[in-house]
């Protein structure tokens, strides 16, 4: 073992013991950043600046990081109650402060490299997540809708980076909203025990079976909308078509399984895979 490994190993063990990788959600932050940059590039692949793409990546990625840190700080009481994957936050105020710094970094990236509208989106994310953690995550209509709205802002940032007119990706935004809305509903089913007494979620009102049917129906409608989005974006060539088809198949399969077999296992992870395929399809279509 090298001297560097000897130094880093105890640091990493402490990092993992404090569940920082869970709290920071690096995979989701990376996906958010890539979504913004890929959308910007796919709309206008022949006319872009590297600084703008990097700016959109950091704006969306830092916004996602800020949302995660801030929310774990303000709702640490709920996360410690999870039976399957509890997260004990020893210093919630530190997470709130770090979240605020991440949001400020998101706005700084937008101010430096992106249109003014992107600054407004970054500020809107900060405002929404603040209100979400303090009040709006207690009741399901606000909870799920606001969370899904924040989740699609990387696409908005990418679209606004390339063009002030978002009509080119309006159908894609609608599909993404449906996908993330369903994902949030499914996650609430998994977290029903931790939420009980702290939140009133859709599953507490309708029960597991009806809630899964609602989530599945939303996913199927999102898959149809996604098909029209790919058509409107003129997806062409073999690889992008295959990736687009795979994305739609994954979304449809999760939707059907939610409605028919009422299965929850790995559902929201598979939705993330579908989102990844959507981004790869858009990127491959632009490069090709």
Short mmCIF file of C-alpha atoms in Angstrom, two decimals:
data_model
loop_
_atom_site.label_atom_id
_atom_site.label_comp_id
_atom_site.label_asym_id
_atom_site.label_seq_id
_atom_site.Cartn_x
_atom_site.Cartn_y
_atom_site.Cartn_z
CA UNK A 1 0.00 0.00 0.00
CA UNK A 2 1.38 3.37 -1.01
CA UNK A 3 1.88 6.26 1.40
CA UNK A 4 -0.93 8.16 -0.35
CA UNK A 5 -3.31 5.24 0.22
CA UNK A 6 -2.27 5.12 3.89
CA UNK A 7 -3.19 8.79 4.23
CA UNK A 8 -6.44 8.63 2.25
CA UNK A 9 -7.83 5.36 3.61
CA UNK A 10 -8.78 6.62 7.12
CA UNK A 11 -10.19 9.81 5.59
CA UNK A 12 -12.36 7.78 3.21
CA UNK A 13 -13.53 5.47 6.02
CA UNK A 14 -14.65 8.47 8.05
CA UNK A 15 -16.27 9.95 4.94
CA UNK A 16 -18.25 6.75 4.44
CA UNK A 17 -19.05 6.37 8.14
CA UNK A 18 -20.69 9.79 8.13
CA UNK A 19 -22.66 8.76 5.00
CA UNK A 20 -21.40 11.74 3.00
CA UNK A 21 -21.71 9.89 -0.31
CA UNK A 22 -25.37 9.25 0.50
CA UNK A 23 -25.97 12.83 1.60
CA UNK A 24 -24.18 14.44 -1.36
CA UNK A 25 -25.65 12.08 -4.00
CA UNK A 26 -22.70 12.46 -6.39
CA UNK A 27 -24.35 10.28 -9.05
CA UNK A 28 -27.45 12.48 -9.18
CA UNK A 29 -25.31 15.64 -9.23
CA UNK A 30 -23.27 14.28 -12.13
CA UNK A 31 -26.45 13.30 -13.99
CA UNK A 32 -27.91 16.79 -13.46
CA UNK A 33 -24.76 18.49 -14.74
CA UNK A 34 -24.52 16.22 -17.77
CA UNK A 35 -28.21 16.73 -18.52
CA UNK A 36 -27.78 20.51 -18.71
CA UNK A 37 -24.65 20.32 -20.87
CA UNK A 38 -26.05 17.65 -23.19
CA UNK A 39 -29.34 19.50 -23.70
CA UNK A 40 -27.43 22.71 -24.50
CA UNK A 41 -25.19 20.88 -26.94
CA UNK A 42 -28.02 18.89 -28.56
CA UNK A 43 -30.06 22.00 -29.34
CA UNK A 44 -27.21 23.86 -31.01
CA UNK A 45 -24.23 21.49 -31.57
CA UNK A 46 -22.47 23.66 -34.17
CA UNK A 47 -22.43 26.89 -32.19
CA UNK A 48 -21.32 26.54 -28.58
CA UNK A 49 -18.51 27.64 -26.30
CA UNK A 50 -16.79 25.24 -23.94
CA UNK A 51 -17.11 27.76 -21.10
CA UNK A 52 -20.87 27.84 -21.61
CA UNK A 53 -21.19 24.05 -21.51
CA UNK A 54 -18.97 23.85 -18.43
CA UNK A 55 -20.99 26.66 -16.85
CA UNK A 56 -24.27 24.83 -17.47
CA UNK A 57 -22.74 21.62 -16.06
CA UNK A 58 -21.63 23.32 -12.83
CA UNK A 59 -24.81 25.39 -12.52
CA UNK A 60 -27.05 22.31 -12.64
CA UNK A 61 -24.67 20.03 -10.73
CA UNK A 62 -24.10 22.49 -7.87
CA UNK A 63 -27.82 23.18 -7.68
CA UNK A 64 -28.48 19.45 -7.28
CA UNK A 65 -25.74 19.20 -4.64
CA UNK A 66 -27.17 22.17 -2.77
CA UNK A 67 -30.65 20.65 -2.82
CA UNK A 68 -29.41 17.36 -1.38
CA UNK A 69 -27.25 18.90 1.35
CA UNK A 70 -29.88 21.45 2.32
CA UNK A 71 -32.68 18.89 2.45
CA UNK A 72 -30.71 16.37 4.51
CA UNK A 73 -29.95 19.20 6.92
CA UNK A 74 -33.52 20.46 7.29
CA UNK A 75 -35.18 17.00 7.29
CA UNK A 76 -32.60 15.00 9.22
CA UNK A 77 -35.38 13.87 11.58
CA UNK A 78 -36.99 11.86 8.80
CA UNK A 79 -33.82 10.34 7.34
CA UNK A 80 -32.69 8.93 10.67
CA UNK A 81 -35.99 7.00 10.92
CA UNK A 82 -35.50 4.98 7.73
CA UNK A 83 -35.43 1.30 8.66
CA UNK A 84 -33.64 0.02 5.57
CA UNK A 85 -31.07 2.79 5.04
CA UNK A 86 -30.96 5.29 7.92
CA UNK A 87 -28.75 8.38 7.73
CA UNK A 88 -27.75 9.92 11.05
CA UNK A 89 -26.89 13.59 10.63
CA UNK A 90 -24.78 14.80 13.55
CA UNK A 91 -24.56 18.44 12.47
CA UNK A 92 -27.62 19.43 10.41
CA UNK A 93 -26.75 23.13 10.44
CA UNK A 94 -23.43 22.33 8.74
CA UNK A 95 -25.34 20.64 5.91
CA UNK A 96 -27.64 23.64 5.59
CA UNK A 97 -24.62 25.96 5.36
CA UNK A 98 -22.85 23.72 2.83
CA UNK A 99 -26.06 23.52 0.82
CA UNK A 100 -26.31 27.30 0.75
CA UNK A 101 -22.68 27.48 -0.48
CA UNK A 102 -23.45 24.97 -3.24
CA UNK A 103 -26.50 27.00 -4.31
CA UNK A 104 -24.38 30.16 -4.32
CA UNK A 105 -21.83 28.35 -6.52
CA UNK A 106 -24.65 27.38 -8.89
CA UNK A 107 -25.76 30.99 -9.19
CA UNK A 108 -22.15 32.16 -9.59
CA UNK A 109 -21.63 29.72 -12.50
CA UNK A 110 -24.81 31.02 -14.12
CA UNK A 111 -23.78 34.65 -13.62
CA UNK A 112 -20.37 34.00 -15.12
CA UNK A 113 -21.25 31.99 -18.21
CA UNK A 114 -25.00 31.65 -18.76
CA UNK A 115 -28.02 33.78 -19.69
CA UNK A 116 -29.83 35.72 -16.97
CA UNK A 117 -32.74 33.28 -17.07
CA UNK A 118 -30.42 30.51 -15.80
CA UNK A 119 -29.52 32.68 -12.80
CA UNK A 120 -33.24 32.98 -12.08
CA UNK A 121 -33.62 29.19 -12.33
CA UNK A 122 -30.73 28.61 -9.90
CA UNK A 123 -32.21 31.15 -7.49
CA UNK A 124 -35.62 29.55 -7.93
CA UNK A 125 -34.17 26.15 -6.99
CA UNK A 126 -32.71 27.60 -3.80
CA UNK A 127 -36.02 29.25 -2.88
CA UNK A 128 -38.05 26.14 -3.70
CA UNK A 129 -35.81 23.75 -1.75
CA UNK A 130 -35.78 26.11 1.23
CA UNK A 131 -39.59 26.28 1.32
CA UNK A 132 -39.78 22.55 0.53
CA UNK A 133 -37.68 21.58 3.54
CA UNK A 134 -39.39 24.03 5.89
CA UNK A 135 -43.01 23.39 4.94
CA UNK A 136 -44.04 22.04 1.54
CA UNK A 137 -42.65 18.50 1.84
CA UNK A 138 -45.20 17.72 4.56
CA UNK A 139 -48.16 17.26 2.17
CA UNK A 140 -48.03 15.13 -0.97
CA UNK A 141 -49.43 17.40 -3.69
CA UNK A 142 -46.79 20.05 -3.00
CA UNK A 143 -44.09 17.53 -2.08
CA UNK A 144 -44.13 15.47 -5.25
CA UNK A 145 -44.88 18.27 -7.69
CA UNK A 146 -42.20 20.61 -6.36
CA UNK A 147 -39.59 17.84 -6.22
CA UNK A 148 -40.32 16.83 -9.83
CA UNK A 149 -40.20 20.47 -10.92
CA UNK A 150 -36.75 20.92 -9.36
CA UNK A 151 -35.54 17.66 -10.95
CA UNK A 152 -36.25 18.94 -14.49
CA UNK A 153 -34.47 22.28 -13.99
CA UNK A 154 -31.17 20.90 -15.41
CA UNK A 155 -33.04 20.46 -18.71
CA UNK A 156 -34.37 24.01 -18.40
CA UNK A 157 -30.86 25.33 -17.71
CA UNK A 158 -29.48 23.46 -20.71
CA UNK A 159 -32.30 24.62 -22.96
CA UNK A 160 -32.03 28.25 -21.86
CA UNK A 161 -28.24 28.10 -22.31
CA UNK A 162 -28.68 27.25 -25.99
CA UNK A 163 -31.74 29.35 -26.76
CA UNK A 164 -34.13 31.72 -24.95
CA UNK A 165 -37.01 29.83 -26.57
CA UNK A 166 -37.73 26.57 -24.71
CA UNK A 167 -40.42 25.44 -27.14
CA UNK A 168 -37.95 23.06 -28.83
CA UNK A 169 -37.76 20.96 -25.66
CA UNK A 170 -41.23 21.64 -24.22
CA UNK A 171 -42.44 18.08 -24.95
CA UNK A 172 -39.24 16.63 -23.48
CA UNK A 173 -39.73 18.74 -20.35
CA UNK A 174 -43.29 17.45 -19.99
CA UNK A 175 -42.10 13.84 -20.35
CA UNK A 176 -39.28 14.38 -17.85
CA UNK A 177 -41.69 15.95 -15.36
CA UNK A 178 -43.95 12.89 -15.56
CA UNK A 179 -41.00 10.54 -15.13
CA UNK A 180 -39.68 12.35 -12.07
CA UNK A 181 -43.16 12.80 -10.58
CA UNK A 182 -43.69 9.05 -10.77
CA UNK A 183 -40.22 8.44 -9.32
CA UNK A 184 -40.99 10.66 -6.33
CA UNK A 185 -44.29 8.85 -5.71
CA UNK A 186 -42.55 5.45 -5.82
CA UNK A 187 -39.86 6.64 -3.39
CA UNK A 188 -42.60 7.71 -0.96
CA UNK A 189 -43.95 4.16 -0.96
CA UNK A 190 -40.52 2.90 0.06
CA UNK A 191 -40.22 5.60 2.76
CA UNK A 192 -43.74 5.33 4.18
CA UNK A 193 -42.59 4.20 7.64
CA UNK A 194 -40.02 6.96 7.95
CA UNK A 195 -42.54 9.54 6.73
CA UNK A 196 -45.37 8.51 9.04
CA UNK A 197 -46.09 11.24 11.57
CA UNK A 198 -43.83 13.71 9.76
CA UNK A 199 -45.39 13.83 6.30
CA UNK A 200 -48.68 12.98 4.64
CA UNK A 201 -47.85 11.28 1.35
CA UNK A 202 -49.98 9.86 -1.45
CA UNK A 203 -49.46 6.26 -0.31
CA UNK A 204 -50.85 7.12 3.14
CA UNK A 205 -54.06 8.26 1.47
CA UNK A 206 -54.55 5.54 -1.18
CA UNK A 207 -52.41 2.62 -0.02
CA UNK A 208 -49.60 0.80 -1.84
CA UNK A 209 -51.56 -0.79 -4.71
CA UNK A 210 -53.50 2.25 -5.87
CA UNK A 211 -50.46 4.50 -5.46
CA UNK A 212 -48.31 2.16 -7.58
CA UNK A 213 -51.05 2.13 -10.23
CA UNK A 214 -51.07 5.94 -10.24
CA UNK A 215 -47.27 6.06 -10.54
CA UNK A 216 -47.32 3.45 -13.32
CA UNK A 217 -50.01 5.28 -15.27
CA UNK A 218 -48.02 8.52 -15.08
CA UNK A 219 -44.95 6.65 -16.36
CA UNK A 220 -46.85 5.21 -19.33
CA UNK A 221 -48.17 8.66 -20.24
CA UNK A 222 -44.63 10.01 -19.88
CA UNK A 223 -43.35 7.28 -22.22
CA UNK A 224 -45.88 8.30 -24.88
CA UNK A 225 -44.89 11.94 -24.44
CA UNK A 226 -41.23 10.95 -24.64
CA UNK A 227 -41.85 9.24 -27.98
CA UNK A 228 -43.33 12.45 -29.38
CA UNK A 229 -40.43 14.41 -27.91
CA UNK A 230 -37.92 12.25 -29.77
CA UNK A 231 -39.94 12.65 -32.96
CA UNK A 232 -40.05 16.44 -32.58
CA UNK A 233 -36.30 16.55 -31.92
CA UNK A 234 -35.70 14.59 -35.15
CA UNK A 235 -33.79 11.69 -33.61
CA UNK A 236 -32.02 9.92 -36.47
CA UNK A 237 -29.28 7.34 -37.16
CA UNK A 238 -29.17 3.86 -35.69
CA UNK A 239 -27.46 4.42 -32.31
CA UNK A 240 -29.62 7.35 -31.16
CA UNK A 241 -32.78 5.52 -32.24
CA UNK A 242 -31.70 2.41 -30.32
CA UNK A 243 -30.93 4.44 -27.19
CA UNK A 244 -34.21 6.34 -27.47
CA UNK A 245 -36.09 3.08 -27.90
CA UNK A 246 -34.30 1.56 -24.90
CA UNK A 247 -35.23 4.58 -22.77
CA UNK A 248 -38.90 4.26 -23.73
CA UNK A 249 -38.87 0.47 -23.15
CA UNK A 250 -37.38 0.91 -19.66
CA UNK A 251 -39.96 3.54 -18.71
CA UNK A 252 -42.81 1.41 -20.10
CA UNK A 253 -41.57 -1.72 -18.30
CA UNK A 254 -41.40 0.03 -14.94
CA UNK A 255 -44.83 1.53 -15.55
CA UNK A 256 -46.43 -1.79 -16.50
CA UNK A 257 -44.78 -3.59 -13.59
CA UNK A 258 -46.05 -0.94 -11.20
CA UNK A 259 -49.62 -1.33 -12.46
CA UNK A 260 -49.80 -5.10 -13.03
CA UNK A 261 -47.47 -6.78 -10.55
CA UNK A 262 -47.24 -3.92 -8.01
CA UNK A 263 -43.48 -4.42 -7.77
CA UNK A 264 -41.37 -1.71 -6.19
CA UNK A 265 -37.92 -3.31 -6.15
CA UNK A 266 -35.30 -1.22 -7.99
CA UNK A 267 -38.03 0.81 -9.70
CA UNK A 268 -36.60 4.27 -9.17
CA UNK A 269 -33.05 3.10 -9.96
CA UNK A 270 -34.32 1.75 -13.28
CA UNK A 271 -36.02 5.08 -13.95
CA UNK A 272 -32.60 6.72 -13.52
CA UNK A 273 -31.18 4.29 -16.10
CA UNK A 274 -33.97 5.33 -18.47
CA UNK A 275 -33.10 9.00 -17.93
CA UNK A 276 -29.46 8.19 -18.68
CA UNK A 277 -30.49 6.53 -21.96
CA UNK A 278 -32.49 9.63 -22.91
CA UNK A 279 -29.41 11.83 -22.44
CA UNK A 280 -27.18 9.40 -24.35
CA UNK A 281 -29.69 9.34 -27.21
CA UNK A 282 -29.67 13.13 -27.41
CA UNK A 283 -25.87 13.27 -27.26
CA UNK A 284 -25.42 10.56 -29.89
CA UNK A 285 -27.93 12.28 -32.14
CA UNK A 286 -26.02 15.58 -31.88
CA UNK A 287 -22.59 14.04 -32.46
CA UNK A 288 -23.82 11.87 -35.30
#
